[in-house]
PDB file of C-alpha atoms in Angstrom:
ATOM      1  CA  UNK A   1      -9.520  15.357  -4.963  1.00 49.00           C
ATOM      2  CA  UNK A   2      -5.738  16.093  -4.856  1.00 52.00           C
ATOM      3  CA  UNK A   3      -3.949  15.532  -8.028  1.00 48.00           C
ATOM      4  CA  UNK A   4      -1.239  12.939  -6.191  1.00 48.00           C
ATOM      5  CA  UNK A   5      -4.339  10.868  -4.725  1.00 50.00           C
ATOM      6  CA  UNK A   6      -5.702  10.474  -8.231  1.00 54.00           C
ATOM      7  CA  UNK A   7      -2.527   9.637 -10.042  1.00 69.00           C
ATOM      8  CA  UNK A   8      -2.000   7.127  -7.347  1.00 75.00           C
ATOM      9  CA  UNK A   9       1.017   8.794  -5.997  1.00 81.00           C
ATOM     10  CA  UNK A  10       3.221   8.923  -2.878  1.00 81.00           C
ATOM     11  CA  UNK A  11       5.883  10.971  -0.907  1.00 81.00           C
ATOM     12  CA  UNK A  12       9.260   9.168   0.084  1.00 76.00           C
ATOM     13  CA  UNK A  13       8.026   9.699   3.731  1.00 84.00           C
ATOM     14  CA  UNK A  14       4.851   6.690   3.398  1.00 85.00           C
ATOM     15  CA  UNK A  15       7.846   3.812   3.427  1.00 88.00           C
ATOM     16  CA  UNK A  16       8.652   4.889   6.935  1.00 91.00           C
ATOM     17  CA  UNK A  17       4.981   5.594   7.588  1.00 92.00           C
ATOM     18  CA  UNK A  18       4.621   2.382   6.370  1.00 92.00           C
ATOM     19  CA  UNK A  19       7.130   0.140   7.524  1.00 93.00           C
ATOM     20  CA  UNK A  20       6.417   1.897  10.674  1.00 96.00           C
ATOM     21  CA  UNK A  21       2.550   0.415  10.498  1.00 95.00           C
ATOM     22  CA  UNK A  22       3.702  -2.955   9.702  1.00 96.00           C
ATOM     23  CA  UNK A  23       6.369  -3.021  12.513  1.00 97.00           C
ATOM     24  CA  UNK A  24       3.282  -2.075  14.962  1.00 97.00           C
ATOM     25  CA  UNK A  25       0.722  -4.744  13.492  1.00 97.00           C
ATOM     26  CA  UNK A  26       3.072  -7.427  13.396  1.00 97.00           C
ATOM     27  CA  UNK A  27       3.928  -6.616  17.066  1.00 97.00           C
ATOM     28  CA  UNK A  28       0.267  -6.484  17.993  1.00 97.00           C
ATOM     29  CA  UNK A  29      -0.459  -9.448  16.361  1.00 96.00           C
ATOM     30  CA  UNK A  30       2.303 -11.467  18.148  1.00 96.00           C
ATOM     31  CA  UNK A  31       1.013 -10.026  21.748  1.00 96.00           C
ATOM     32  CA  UNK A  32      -2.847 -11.323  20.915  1.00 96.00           C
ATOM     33  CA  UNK A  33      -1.995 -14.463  18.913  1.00 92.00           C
ATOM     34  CA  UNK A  34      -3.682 -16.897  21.663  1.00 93.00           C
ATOM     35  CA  UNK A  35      -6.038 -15.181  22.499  1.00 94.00           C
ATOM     36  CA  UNK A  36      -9.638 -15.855  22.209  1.00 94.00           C
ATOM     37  CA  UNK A  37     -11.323 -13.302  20.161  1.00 92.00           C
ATOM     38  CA  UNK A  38     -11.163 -12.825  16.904  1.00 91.00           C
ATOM     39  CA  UNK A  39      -8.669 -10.113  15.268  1.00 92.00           C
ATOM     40  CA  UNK A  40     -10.062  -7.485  12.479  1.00 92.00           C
ATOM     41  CA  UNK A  41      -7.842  -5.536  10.603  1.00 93.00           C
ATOM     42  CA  UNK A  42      -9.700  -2.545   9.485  1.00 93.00           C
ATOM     43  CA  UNK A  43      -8.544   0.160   6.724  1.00 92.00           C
ATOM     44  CA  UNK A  44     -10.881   3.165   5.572  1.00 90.00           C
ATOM     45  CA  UNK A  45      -8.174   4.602   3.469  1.00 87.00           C
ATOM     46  CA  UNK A  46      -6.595   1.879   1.912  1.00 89.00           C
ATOM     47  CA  UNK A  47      -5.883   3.193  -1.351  1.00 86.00           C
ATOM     48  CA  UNK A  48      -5.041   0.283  -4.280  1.00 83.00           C
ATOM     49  CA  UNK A  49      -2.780  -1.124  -2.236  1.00 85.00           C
ATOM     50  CA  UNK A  50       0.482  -0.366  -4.205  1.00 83.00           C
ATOM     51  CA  UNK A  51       1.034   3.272  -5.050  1.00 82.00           C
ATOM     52  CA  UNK A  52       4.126   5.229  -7.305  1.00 84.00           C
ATOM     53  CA  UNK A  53       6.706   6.893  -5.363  1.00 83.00           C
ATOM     54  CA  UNK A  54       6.545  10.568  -6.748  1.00 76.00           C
ATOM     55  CA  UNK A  55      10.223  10.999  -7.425  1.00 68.00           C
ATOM     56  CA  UNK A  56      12.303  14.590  -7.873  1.00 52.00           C
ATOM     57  CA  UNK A  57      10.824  14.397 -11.764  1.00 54.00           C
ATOM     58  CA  UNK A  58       7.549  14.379 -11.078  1.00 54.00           C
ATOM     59  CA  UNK A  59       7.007  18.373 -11.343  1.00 55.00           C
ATOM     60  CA  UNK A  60       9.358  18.470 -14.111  1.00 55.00           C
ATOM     61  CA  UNK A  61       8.181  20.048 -17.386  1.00 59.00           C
ATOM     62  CA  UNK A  62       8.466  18.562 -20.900  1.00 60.00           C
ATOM     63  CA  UNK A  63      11.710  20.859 -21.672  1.00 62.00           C
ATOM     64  CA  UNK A  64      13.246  19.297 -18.740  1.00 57.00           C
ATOM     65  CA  UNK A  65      12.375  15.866 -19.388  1.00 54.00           C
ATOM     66  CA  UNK A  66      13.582  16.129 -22.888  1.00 60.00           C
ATOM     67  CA  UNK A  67      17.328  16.535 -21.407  1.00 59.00           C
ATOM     68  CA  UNK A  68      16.951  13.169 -19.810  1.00 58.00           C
ATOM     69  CA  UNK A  69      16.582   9.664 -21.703  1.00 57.00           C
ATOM     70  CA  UNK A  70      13.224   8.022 -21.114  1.00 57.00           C
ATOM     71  CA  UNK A  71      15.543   4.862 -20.067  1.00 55.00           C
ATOM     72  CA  UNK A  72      16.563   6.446 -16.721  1.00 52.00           C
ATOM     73  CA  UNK A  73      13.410   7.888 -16.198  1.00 52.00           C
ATOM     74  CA  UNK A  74      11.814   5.054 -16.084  1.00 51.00           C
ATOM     75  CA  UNK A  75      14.699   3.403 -13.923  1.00 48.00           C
ATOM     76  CA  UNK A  76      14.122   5.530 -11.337  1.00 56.00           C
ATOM     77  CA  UNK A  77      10.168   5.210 -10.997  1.00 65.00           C
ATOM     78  CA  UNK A  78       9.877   2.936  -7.386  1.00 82.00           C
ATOM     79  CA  UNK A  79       6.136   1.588  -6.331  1.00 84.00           C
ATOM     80  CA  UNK A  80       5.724   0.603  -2.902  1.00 86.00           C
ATOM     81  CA  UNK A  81       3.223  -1.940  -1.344  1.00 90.00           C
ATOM     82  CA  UNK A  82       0.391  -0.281   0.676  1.00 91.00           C
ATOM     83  CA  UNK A  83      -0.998  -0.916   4.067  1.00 93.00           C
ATOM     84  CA  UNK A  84      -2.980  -3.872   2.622  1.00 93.00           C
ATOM     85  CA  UNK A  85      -0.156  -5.555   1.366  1.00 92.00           C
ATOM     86  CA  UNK A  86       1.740  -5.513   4.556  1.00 93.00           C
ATOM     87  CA  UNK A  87      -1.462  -6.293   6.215  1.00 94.00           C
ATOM     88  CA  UNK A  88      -2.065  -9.350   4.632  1.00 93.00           C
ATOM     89  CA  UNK A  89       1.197 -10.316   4.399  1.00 92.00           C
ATOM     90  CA  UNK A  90       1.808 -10.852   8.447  1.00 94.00           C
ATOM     91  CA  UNK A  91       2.940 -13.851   9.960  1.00 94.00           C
ATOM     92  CA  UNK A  92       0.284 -14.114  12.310  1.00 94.00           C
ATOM     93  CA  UNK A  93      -2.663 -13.128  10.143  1.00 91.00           C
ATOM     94  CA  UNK A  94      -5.811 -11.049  11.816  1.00 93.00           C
ATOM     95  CA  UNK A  95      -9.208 -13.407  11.388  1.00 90.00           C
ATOM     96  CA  UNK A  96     -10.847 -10.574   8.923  1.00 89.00           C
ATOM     97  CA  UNK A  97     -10.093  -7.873   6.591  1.00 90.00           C
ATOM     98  CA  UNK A  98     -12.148  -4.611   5.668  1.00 90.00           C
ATOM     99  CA  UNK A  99     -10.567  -2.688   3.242  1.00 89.00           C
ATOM    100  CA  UNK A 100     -12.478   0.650   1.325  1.00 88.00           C
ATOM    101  CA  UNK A 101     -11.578   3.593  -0.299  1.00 87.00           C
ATOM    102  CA  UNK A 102     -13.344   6.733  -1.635  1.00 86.00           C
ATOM    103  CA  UNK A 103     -11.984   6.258  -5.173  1.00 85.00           C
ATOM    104  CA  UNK A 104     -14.213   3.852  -7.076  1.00 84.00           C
ATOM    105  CA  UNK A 105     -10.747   2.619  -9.085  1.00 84.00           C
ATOM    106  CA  UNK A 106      -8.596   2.270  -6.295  1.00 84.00           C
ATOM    107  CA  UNK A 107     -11.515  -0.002  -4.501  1.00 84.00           C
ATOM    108  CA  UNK A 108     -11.440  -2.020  -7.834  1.00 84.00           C
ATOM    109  CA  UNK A 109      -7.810  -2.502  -7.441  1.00 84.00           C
ATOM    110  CA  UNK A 110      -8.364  -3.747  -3.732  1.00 85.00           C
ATOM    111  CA  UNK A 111     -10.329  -6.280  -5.079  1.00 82.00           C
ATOM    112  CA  UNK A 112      -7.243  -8.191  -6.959  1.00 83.00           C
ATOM    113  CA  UNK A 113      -5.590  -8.623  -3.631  1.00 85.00           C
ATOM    114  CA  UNK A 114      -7.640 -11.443  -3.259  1.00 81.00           C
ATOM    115  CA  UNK A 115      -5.916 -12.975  -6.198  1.00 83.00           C
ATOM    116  CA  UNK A 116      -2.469 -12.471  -4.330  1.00 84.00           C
ATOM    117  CA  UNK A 117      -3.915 -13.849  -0.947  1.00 84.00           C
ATOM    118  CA  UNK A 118      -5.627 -17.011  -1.144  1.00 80.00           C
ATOM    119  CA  UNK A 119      -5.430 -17.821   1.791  1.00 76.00           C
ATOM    120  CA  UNK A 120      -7.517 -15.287   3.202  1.00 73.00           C
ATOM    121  CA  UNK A 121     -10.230 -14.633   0.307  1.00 56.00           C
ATOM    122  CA  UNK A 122     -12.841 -15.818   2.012  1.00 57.00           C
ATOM    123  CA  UNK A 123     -12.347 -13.223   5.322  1.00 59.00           C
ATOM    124  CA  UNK A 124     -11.631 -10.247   3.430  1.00 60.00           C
ATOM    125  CA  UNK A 125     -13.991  -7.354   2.437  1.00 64.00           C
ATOM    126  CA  UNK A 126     -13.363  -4.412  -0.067  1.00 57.00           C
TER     127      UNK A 126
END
């Protein structure tokens, strides 16, 4: 398994992949919002559902890092909500949600989204 999938990790480039998937579900949602099937929202790859945004210190080595006060370091670390988030988080909500992931952990971390989003506990899946 790739180091950044087990650290939890992201490129800069997932917020535009991102916001980019949310645009698209909210405008597919809107477009089938009366109609009479139901809507499932499906994700194989979920992840945890918030992941860290690998930032230009993240290959730096301890030498490096020394030069630098843990203060900014810290200031600078960015998370990012995950396809579930935005997901869950539409205005027009799909009727069920699937979410899995090959990491045993990240699953477990799904499962607290249910926490965030009572309203749809009871049609959502990890």
């Amino acid at each position: 398994m790739k180091k950044s999938h087990v650290e939890n990790t992201v490129g800069r480039w997932a917020r535009q992949k991102l916001d980019g998937l949310e645009a698209y579900l909210h405008a597919y949602t809107v477009a089938l919002k009366k109609q009479p099937f139901e809507l499932v929202y499906i994700d194989a790859f979920a992840g945890a559902g918030r992941s860290r945004i690998r930032d230009a210190w993240a290959g730096a080595d301890d030498e490096d890092l020394h030069l630098l006060d843990d203060e900014f370091i810290r200031s600078e670390e960015q998370f990012i909500k995950g396809s579930p988030h935005r997901a869950l988080a539409l205005e027009h909500p799909f009727t069920q949600y699937h979410f899995f992931d090959a990491d045993a952990g990240r699953a477990a971390l799904l499962g607290g989204l249910k926490a965030d989003y009572p309203e749809v506990v009871s049609q959502f899946m990890v």
